[in-house]
PDB file of C-alpha atoms in Angstrom:
ATOM      1  CA  ASP A  15     -20.554  12.219   1.148  1.00 42.00           C
ATOM      2  CA  GLY A  16     -18.131  10.826  -1.483  1.00 45.00           C
ATOM      3  CA  VAL A  17     -18.025   7.267  -0.074  1.00 49.00           C
ATOM      4  CA  PHE A  18     -18.553   4.647  -2.787  1.00 46.00           C
ATOM      5  CA  ALA A  19     -17.538   1.486  -0.893  1.00 50.00           C
ATOM      6  CA  THR A  20     -16.828   0.474   2.675  1.00 59.00           C
ATOM      7  CA  VAL A  21     -14.797  -2.270   4.355  1.00 57.00           C
ATOM      8  CA  GLU A  22     -15.455  -3.564   7.832  1.00 58.00           C
ATOM      9  CA  THR A  23     -13.210  -6.217   9.385  1.00 60.00           C
ATOM     10  CA  PRO A  24     -14.041  -6.677  13.082  1.00 56.00           C
ATOM     11  CA  GLY A  25     -10.967  -6.804  15.327  1.00 59.00           C
ATOM     12  CA  SER A  26      -8.634  -5.493  12.622  1.00 66.00           C
ATOM     13  CA  THR A  27      -6.413  -2.444  12.270  1.00 75.00           C
ATOM     14  CA  PHE A  28      -5.273  -1.146   8.885  1.00 70.00           C
ATOM     15  CA  LEU A  29      -1.622  -0.031   8.760  1.00 69.00           C
ATOM     16  CA  HIS A  30      -0.458   2.912   6.638  1.00 74.00           C
ATOM     17  CA  SER A  31      -2.129   3.954   3.382  1.00 80.00           C
ATOM     18  CA  VAL A  32      -3.693   1.629   0.833  1.00 82.00           C
ATOM     19  CA  ALA A  33      -2.721   0.846  -2.767  1.00 85.00           C
ATOM     20  CA  VAL A  34      -5.409   1.039  -5.472  1.00 83.00           C
ATOM     21  CA  ARG A  35      -5.113  -0.521  -8.910  1.00 80.00           C
ATOM     22  CA  ASP A  36      -7.245  -2.315 -11.490  1.00 78.00           C
ATOM     23  CA  SER A  37      -4.954  -5.330 -11.411  1.00 72.00           C
ATOM     24  CA  ASN A  38      -7.486  -7.704 -13.014  1.00 69.00           C
ATOM     25  CA  ASN A  39      -8.431  -5.335 -15.862  1.00 71.00           C
ATOM     26  CA  VAL A  40     -12.169  -5.415 -15.191  1.00 70.00           C
ATOM     27  CA  GLY A  41     -12.588  -1.647 -15.060  1.00 73.00           C
ATOM     28  CA  GLU A  42     -12.980  -1.527 -11.278  1.00 75.00           C
ATOM     29  CA  PRO A  43     -10.098  -1.025  -8.834  1.00 78.00           C
ATOM     30  CA  GLU A  44      -8.870  -3.364  -6.152  1.00 84.00           C
ATOM     31  CA  VAL A  45      -7.804  -1.949  -2.793  1.00 85.00           C
ATOM     32  CA  VAL A  46      -4.790  -3.578  -1.099  1.00 89.00           C
ATOM     33  CA  THR A  47      -4.052  -3.019   2.579  1.00 86.00           C
ATOM     34  CA  GLY A  48      -1.696  -4.285   5.241  1.00 86.00           C
ATOM     35  CA  GLY A  49      -3.183  -4.756   8.671  1.00 81.00           C
ATOM     36  CA  LEU A  50      -3.325  -6.492  12.005  1.00 82.00           C
ATOM     37  CA  VAL A  51      -6.041  -8.936  13.040  1.00 77.00           C
ATOM     38  CA  SER A  52      -5.825  -9.957  16.687  1.00 75.00           C
ATOM     39  CA  GLY A  53      -2.114  -9.097  16.624  1.00 78.00           C
ATOM     40  CA  THR A  54      -1.302 -11.127  13.466  1.00 83.00           C
ATOM     41  CA  SER A  55      -0.178  -9.328  10.296  1.00 86.00           C
ATOM     42  CA  PHE A  56      -2.303  -9.763   7.194  1.00 87.00           C
ATOM     43  CA  VAL A  57      -2.337  -8.527   3.600  1.00 89.00           C
ATOM     44  CA  ASN A  58      -5.899  -7.954   2.435  1.00 86.00           C
ATOM     45  CA  SER A  59      -7.340  -7.199  -0.988  1.00 88.00           C
ATOM     46  CA  TYR A  60     -10.830  -5.930  -1.734  1.00 85.00           C
ATOM     47  CA  SER A  61     -12.636  -5.439  -5.040  1.00 82.00           C
ATOM     48  CA  LEU A  62     -15.346  -3.007  -6.083  1.00 73.00           C
ATOM     49  CA  HIS A  63     -16.461  -5.453  -8.810  1.00 69.00           C
ATOM     50  CA  PRO A  64     -19.152  -6.612  -8.938  1.00 61.00           C
ATOM     51  CA  ARG A  65     -20.852  -3.565  -7.436  1.00 60.00           C
ATOM     52  CA  VAL A  66     -23.277  -4.542  -4.680  1.00 58.00           C
ATOM     53  CA  SER A  67     -26.304  -2.663  -3.402  1.00 56.00           C
ATOM     54  CA  ASP A  68     -24.974  -2.149   0.135  1.00 58.00           C
ATOM     55  CA  SER A  69     -21.792  -0.417  -1.188  1.00 60.00           C
ATOM     56  CA  SER A  70     -19.557  -2.921   0.584  1.00 70.00           C
ATOM     57  CA  ALA A  71     -16.260  -3.894  -1.031  1.00 74.00           C
ATOM     58  CA  THR A  72     -15.902  -7.584  -1.924  1.00 81.00           C
ATOM     59  CA  PRO A  73     -13.002  -9.451  -0.238  1.00 82.00           C
ATOM     60  CA  VAL A  74     -10.555 -10.910  -2.795  1.00 85.00           C
ATOM     61  CA  PHE A  75      -8.058 -12.525  -0.412  1.00 88.00           C
ATOM     62  CA  SER A  76      -6.541 -12.308   3.050  1.00 87.00           C
ATOM     63  CA  GLN A  77      -3.141 -13.803   3.863  1.00 88.00           C
ATOM     64  CA  SER A  78      -1.096 -13.763   7.068  1.00 87.00           C
ATOM     65  CA  ALA A  79       2.568 -12.725   7.286  1.00 88.00           C
ATOM     66  CA  SER A  80       5.376 -13.575   9.692  1.00 86.00           C
ATOM     67  CA  GLN A  81       6.086  -9.965  10.717  1.00 87.00           C
ATOM     68  CA  GLN A  82       4.307  -6.632  10.800  1.00 87.00           C
ATOM     69  CA  PHE A  83       4.299  -4.621   7.581  1.00 89.00           C
ATOM     70  CA  GLU A  84       6.111  -1.283   7.774  1.00 88.00           C
ATOM     71  CA  THR A  85       5.387   0.084   4.287  1.00 92.00           C
ATOM     72  CA  VAL A  86       2.489   1.007   2.071  1.00 90.00           C
ATOM     73  CA  PRO A  87       1.865  -1.908  -0.335  1.00 91.00           C
ATOM     74  CA  LEU A  88       3.355  -1.531  -3.804  1.00 93.00           C
ATOM     75  CA  VAL A  89       1.310  -3.048  -6.650  1.00 91.00           C
ATOM     76  CA  GLY A  90       3.681  -3.899  -9.492  1.00 88.00           C
ATOM     77  CA  ASP A  91       3.411  -5.690 -12.827  1.00 85.00           C
ATOM     78  CA  SER A  92       2.047  -8.901 -11.326  1.00 89.00           C
ATOM     79  CA  THR A  93       3.004  -8.763  -7.649  1.00 92.00           C
ATOM     80  CA  ILE A  94       2.181  -6.927  -4.434  1.00 93.00           C
ATOM     81  CA  THR A  95       5.235  -6.039  -2.337  1.00 94.00           C
ATOM     82  CA  PHE A  96       5.507  -5.094   1.328  1.00 93.00           C
ATOM     83  CA  GLY A  97       8.482  -4.209   3.511  1.00 93.00           C
ATOM     84  CA  GLY A  98       8.511  -5.543   7.049  1.00 91.00           C
ATOM     85  CA  ALA A  99       9.221  -3.878  10.400  1.00 90.00           C
ATOM     86  CA  LYS A 100      12.024  -6.394  11.007  1.00 91.00           C
ATOM     87  CA  GLY A 101      13.907  -6.345   7.707  1.00 92.00           C
ATOM     88  CA  LYS A 102      11.898  -8.803   5.635  1.00 93.00           C
ATOM     89  CA  THR A 103      10.463  -8.290   2.124  1.00 94.00           C
ATOM     90  CA  PHE A 104       7.214  -9.997   1.069  1.00 93.00           C
ATOM     91  CA  PHE A 105       5.918 -10.654  -2.476  1.00 94.00           C
ATOM     92  CA  TYR A 106       2.346 -11.773  -3.218  1.00 93.00           C
ATOM     93  CA  THR A 107       0.473 -12.465  -6.447  1.00 92.00           C
ATOM     94  CA  PHE A 108      -2.744 -10.586  -7.237  1.00 89.00           C
ATOM     95  CA  SER A 109      -4.646 -13.665  -6.038  1.00 89.00           C
ATOM     96  CA  GLY A 110      -2.906 -13.567  -2.646  1.00 90.00           C
ATOM     97  CA  LEU A 111      -0.355 -16.344  -3.106  1.00 92.00           C
ATOM     98  CA  GLY A 112       2.880 -15.636  -1.234  1.00 92.00           C
ATOM     99  CA  ILE A 113       5.518 -16.293  -3.904  1.00 92.00           C
ATOM    100  CA  ASP A 114       8.616 -15.102  -2.052  1.00 92.00           C
ATOM    101  CA  SER A 115       9.882 -13.533   1.156  1.00 91.00           C
ATOM    102  CA  PHE A 116      13.426 -12.982   2.269  1.00 90.00           C
ATOM    103  CA  GLN A 117      15.378 -11.369   5.076  1.00 89.00           C
ATOM    104  CA  ARG A 118      18.170  -9.171   3.669  1.00 87.00           C
ATOM    105  CA  PHE A 119      18.441  -7.105   6.850  1.00 91.00           C
ATOM    106  CA  SER A 120      18.592  -7.803  10.581  1.00 90.00           C
ATOM    107  CA  ASP A 121      15.570  -7.762  12.894  1.00 92.00           C
ATOM    108  CA  SER A 122      16.603  -4.316  14.157  1.00 93.00           C
ATOM    109  CA  VAL A 123      16.259  -2.752  10.676  1.00 94.00           C
ATOM    110  CA  ALA A 124      12.854  -1.688   9.350  1.00 93.00           C
ATOM    111  CA  ILE A 125      12.126  -1.389   5.647  1.00 95.00           C
ATOM    112  CA  VAL A 126      10.601   2.105   5.489  1.00 95.00           C
ATOM    113  CA  GLY A 127       9.835   2.257   1.769  1.00 95.00           C
ATOM    114  CA  VAL A 128       9.187   0.104  -1.318  1.00 96.00           C
ATOM    115  CA  SER A 129       9.295   1.877  -4.698  1.00 95.00           C
ATOM    116  CA  GLN A 130       8.798   0.868  -8.338  1.00 92.00           C
ATOM    117  CA  ILE A 131      11.748   0.757 -10.733  1.00 92.00           C
ATOM    118  CA  SER A 132      12.138  -0.654 -14.253  1.00 87.00           C
ATOM    119  CA  GLY A 133      12.372  -4.430 -14.519  1.00 80.00           C
ATOM    120  CA  ARG A 134       9.533  -6.871 -14.064  1.00 81.00           C
ATOM    121  CA  ASN A 135       8.345  -6.726 -10.437  1.00 88.00           C
ATOM    122  CA  THR A 136      11.614  -5.036  -9.444  1.00 92.00           C
ATOM    123  CA  VAL A 137      11.537  -2.659  -6.477  1.00 94.00           C
ATOM    124  CA  VAL A 138      13.790  -0.316  -4.525  1.00 95.00           C
ATOM    125  CA  LEU A 139      13.968  -0.888  -0.772  1.00 96.00           C
ATOM    126  CA  ALA A 140      14.845   1.912   1.666  1.00 96.00           C
ATOM    127  CA  THR A 141      15.689   0.996   5.258  1.00 96.00           C
ATOM    128  CA  SER A 142      15.803   2.766   8.593  1.00 95.00           C
ATOM    129  CA  ASN A 143      19.581   2.243   8.892  1.00 95.00           C
ATOM    130  CA  GLY A 144      20.337   4.056   5.621  1.00 96.00           C
ATOM    131  CA  THR A 145      20.486   1.180   3.139  1.00 96.00           C
ATOM    132  CA  ILE A 146      19.144   1.226  -0.423  1.00 96.00           C
ATOM    133  CA  ASP A 147      18.689  -2.057  -2.295  1.00 95.00           C
ATOM    134  CA  VAL A 148      17.150  -3.166  -5.603  1.00 93.00           C
ATOM    135  CA  VAL A 149      15.358  -6.516  -5.437  1.00 93.00           C
ATOM    136  CA  ALA A 150      12.796  -8.723  -7.170  1.00 91.00           C
ATOM    137  CA  PRO A 151      11.141 -12.028  -6.300  1.00 91.00           C
ATOM    138  CA  ASN A 152      13.794 -14.727  -5.833  1.00 83.00           C
ATOM    139  CA  SER A 153      16.475 -12.043  -5.281  1.00 75.00           C
ATOM    140  CA  ALA A 154      17.647 -13.953  -2.216  1.00 67.00           C
ATOM    141  CA  VAL A 155      19.514 -16.351  -4.524  1.00 64.00           C
ATOM    142  CA  PHE A 156      21.488 -13.505  -6.139  1.00 69.00           C
ATOM    143  CA  PRO A 157      24.350 -11.423  -4.683  1.00 66.00           C
ATOM    144  CA  SER A 158      23.085  -8.390  -2.785  1.00 73.00           C
ATOM    145  CA  THR A 159      23.263  -5.007  -4.507  1.00 84.00           C
ATOM    146  CA  ALA A 160      22.572  -3.184  -1.226  1.00 92.00           C
ATOM    147  CA  ARG A 161      24.520  -0.067  -0.332  1.00 95.00           C
ATOM    148  CA  ASN A 162      24.515   1.643   3.050  1.00 96.00           C
ATOM    149  CA  PHE A 163      24.837   5.442   3.099  1.00 96.00           C
ATOM    150  CA  GLY A 164      25.407   5.803   6.846  1.00 95.00           C
ATOM    151  CA  LYS A 165      22.405   8.059   7.443  1.00 95.00           C
ATOM    152  CA  SER A 166      18.944   7.203   8.738  1.00 96.00           C
ATOM    153  CA  ILE A 167      16.105   7.107   6.176  1.00 96.00           C
ATOM    154  CA  ALA A 168      12.467   7.643   7.184  1.00 93.00           C
ATOM    155  CA  ALA A 169      10.619   7.477   3.836  1.00 94.00           C
ATOM    156  CA  PRO A 170      10.597   5.644   0.476  1.00 95.00           C
ATOM    157  CA  ALA A 171      12.941   6.402  -2.393  1.00 96.00           C
ATOM    158  CA  VAL A 172      11.500   7.684  -5.685  1.00 96.00           C
ATOM    159  CA  THR A 173      12.613   6.876  -9.227  1.00 94.00           C
ATOM    160  CA  GLY A 174      12.530   8.697 -12.546  1.00 91.00           C
ATOM    161  CA  LEU A 175      14.293   9.362 -15.839  1.00 89.00           C
ATOM    162  CA  PHE A 176      16.889  12.133 -16.164  1.00 84.00           C
ATOM    163  CA  ALA A 177      18.140  12.669 -19.735  1.00 80.00           C
ATOM    164  CA  GLY A 178      16.917   9.160 -20.525  1.00 86.00           C
ATOM    165  CA  GLU A 179      18.748   7.520 -17.624  1.00 89.00           C
ATOM    166  CA  GLU A 180      17.002   6.020 -14.624  1.00 93.00           C
ATOM    167  CA  ARG A 181      17.763   7.659 -11.276  1.00 94.00           C
ATOM    168  CA  ILE A 182      16.887   6.889  -7.654  1.00 96.00           C
ATOM    169  CA  ALA A 183      16.349   9.760  -5.217  1.00 96.00           C
ATOM    170  CA  PHE A 184      15.951   9.584  -1.454  1.00 97.00           C
ATOM    171  CA  ALA A 185      16.350  11.817   1.568  1.00 97.00           C
ATOM    172  CA  THR A 186      17.847  11.177   4.998  1.00 97.00           C
ATOM    173  CA  THR A 187      16.663  12.357   8.391  1.00 96.00           C
ATOM    174  CA  ASP A 188      19.666  14.696   8.765  1.00 95.00           C
ATOM    175  CA  GLY A 189      18.534  16.641   5.681  1.00 96.00           C
ATOM    176  CA  SER A 190      20.677  15.105   2.937  1.00 97.00           C
ATOM    177  CA  VAL A 191      19.210  14.471  -0.528  1.00 97.00           C
ATOM    178  CA  PHE A 192      20.823  11.738  -2.648  1.00 97.00           C
ATOM    179  CA  LEU A 193      20.455  11.048  -6.367  1.00 96.00           C
ATOM    180  CA  LEU A 194      21.807   7.662  -7.505  1.00 96.00           C
ATOM    181  CA  ASN A 195      22.275   5.808 -10.767  1.00 94.00           C
ATOM    182  CA  ARG A 196      20.944   2.275 -11.208  1.00 91.00           C
ATOM    183  CA  SER A 197      24.186   0.911  -9.693  1.00 92.00           C
ATOM    184  CA  LEU A 198      23.432   2.914  -6.503  1.00 95.00           C
ATOM    185  CA  ILE A 199      26.330   5.311  -7.102  1.00 95.00           C
ATOM    186  CA  PRO A 200      25.634   9.011  -6.338  1.00 96.00           C
ATOM    187  CA  VAL A 201      25.602  11.178  -9.467  1.00 94.00           C
ATOM    188  CA  GLN A 202      27.800  14.251  -9.673  1.00 94.00           C
ATOM    189  CA  GLY A 203      26.770  17.035  -7.299  1.00 95.00           C
ATOM    190  CA  PHE A 204      25.055  14.760  -4.770  1.00 96.00           C
ATOM    191  CA  PRO A 205      24.370  14.410  -1.898  1.00 96.00           C
ATOM    192  CA  VAL A 206      23.093  17.887  -1.095  1.00 96.00           C
ATOM    193  CA  ASN A 207      22.372  18.864   2.508  1.00 94.00           C
ATOM    194  CA  THR A 208      19.292  21.014   3.083  1.00 94.00           C
ATOM    195  CA  GLY A 209      20.121  21.823   6.693  1.00 92.00           C
ATOM    196  CA  ALA A 210      16.764  20.525   7.970  1.00 93.00           C
ATOM    197  CA  SER A 211      15.479  17.100   8.930  1.00 93.00           C
ATOM    198  CA  ILE A 212      13.537  15.293   6.160  1.00 94.00           C
ATOM    199  CA  GLN A 213      10.895  12.735   7.078  1.00 94.00           C
ATOM    200  CA  GLN A 214       9.173  12.469   3.676  1.00 93.00           C
ATOM    201  CA  PRO A 215      10.234  11.263   0.203  1.00 94.00           C
ATOM    202  CA  PRO A 216      11.543  13.822  -2.310  1.00 92.00           C
ATOM    203  CA  ALA A 217       9.550  14.726  -5.419  1.00 89.00           C
ATOM    204  CA  LEU A 218      10.997  14.607  -8.948  1.00 85.00           C
ATOM    205  CA  ALA A 219       9.923  17.064 -11.644  1.00 80.00           C
ATOM    206  CA  ASP A 220      11.082  18.580 -14.939  1.00 72.00           C
ATOM    207  CA  VAL A 221      12.622  22.055 -14.599  1.00 69.00           C
TER     208      VAL A 221
END
């Protein structure tokens, strides 16, 4: 039936999709999830190595968090990043150690997306109130680079190279598509309004 491993955690609820990556370079992937256990938020990691006869995944770690996760986990160079439902960003090591968390936004603002960008463990945050920010562990000690675009965002930003320059693209719920440079300034010709609500991230491709 295509199932090669199962996870059962009594009393738990997994939130959103999972992230899969061979973070320990053993040739078998780890599965990272955010979830609720008896109402408390947890980040959980499971390994398919070593393979066991009952096809169950092996728990790697489970750590609690101070607020519910709102995003799919992002597995970076050496960290796992989550965005919270109340404006907080969480960074964990591959072994489950919480190395940083900070509150750049108010409790009324959800982080709706965490995306990879160049720079060690550096990520792009997208928020429900229309803010884009670029952060990394220990970013709380640096001046904020956040920029608010005045339009609600419902999905993560995406990043890519255009003519050798890194760009950040995101869409707003009123149908606007933005393309930014690394300084979060819209490039020429953007934003573009599609005339329809957008609830998903844009896709980048060569044309």
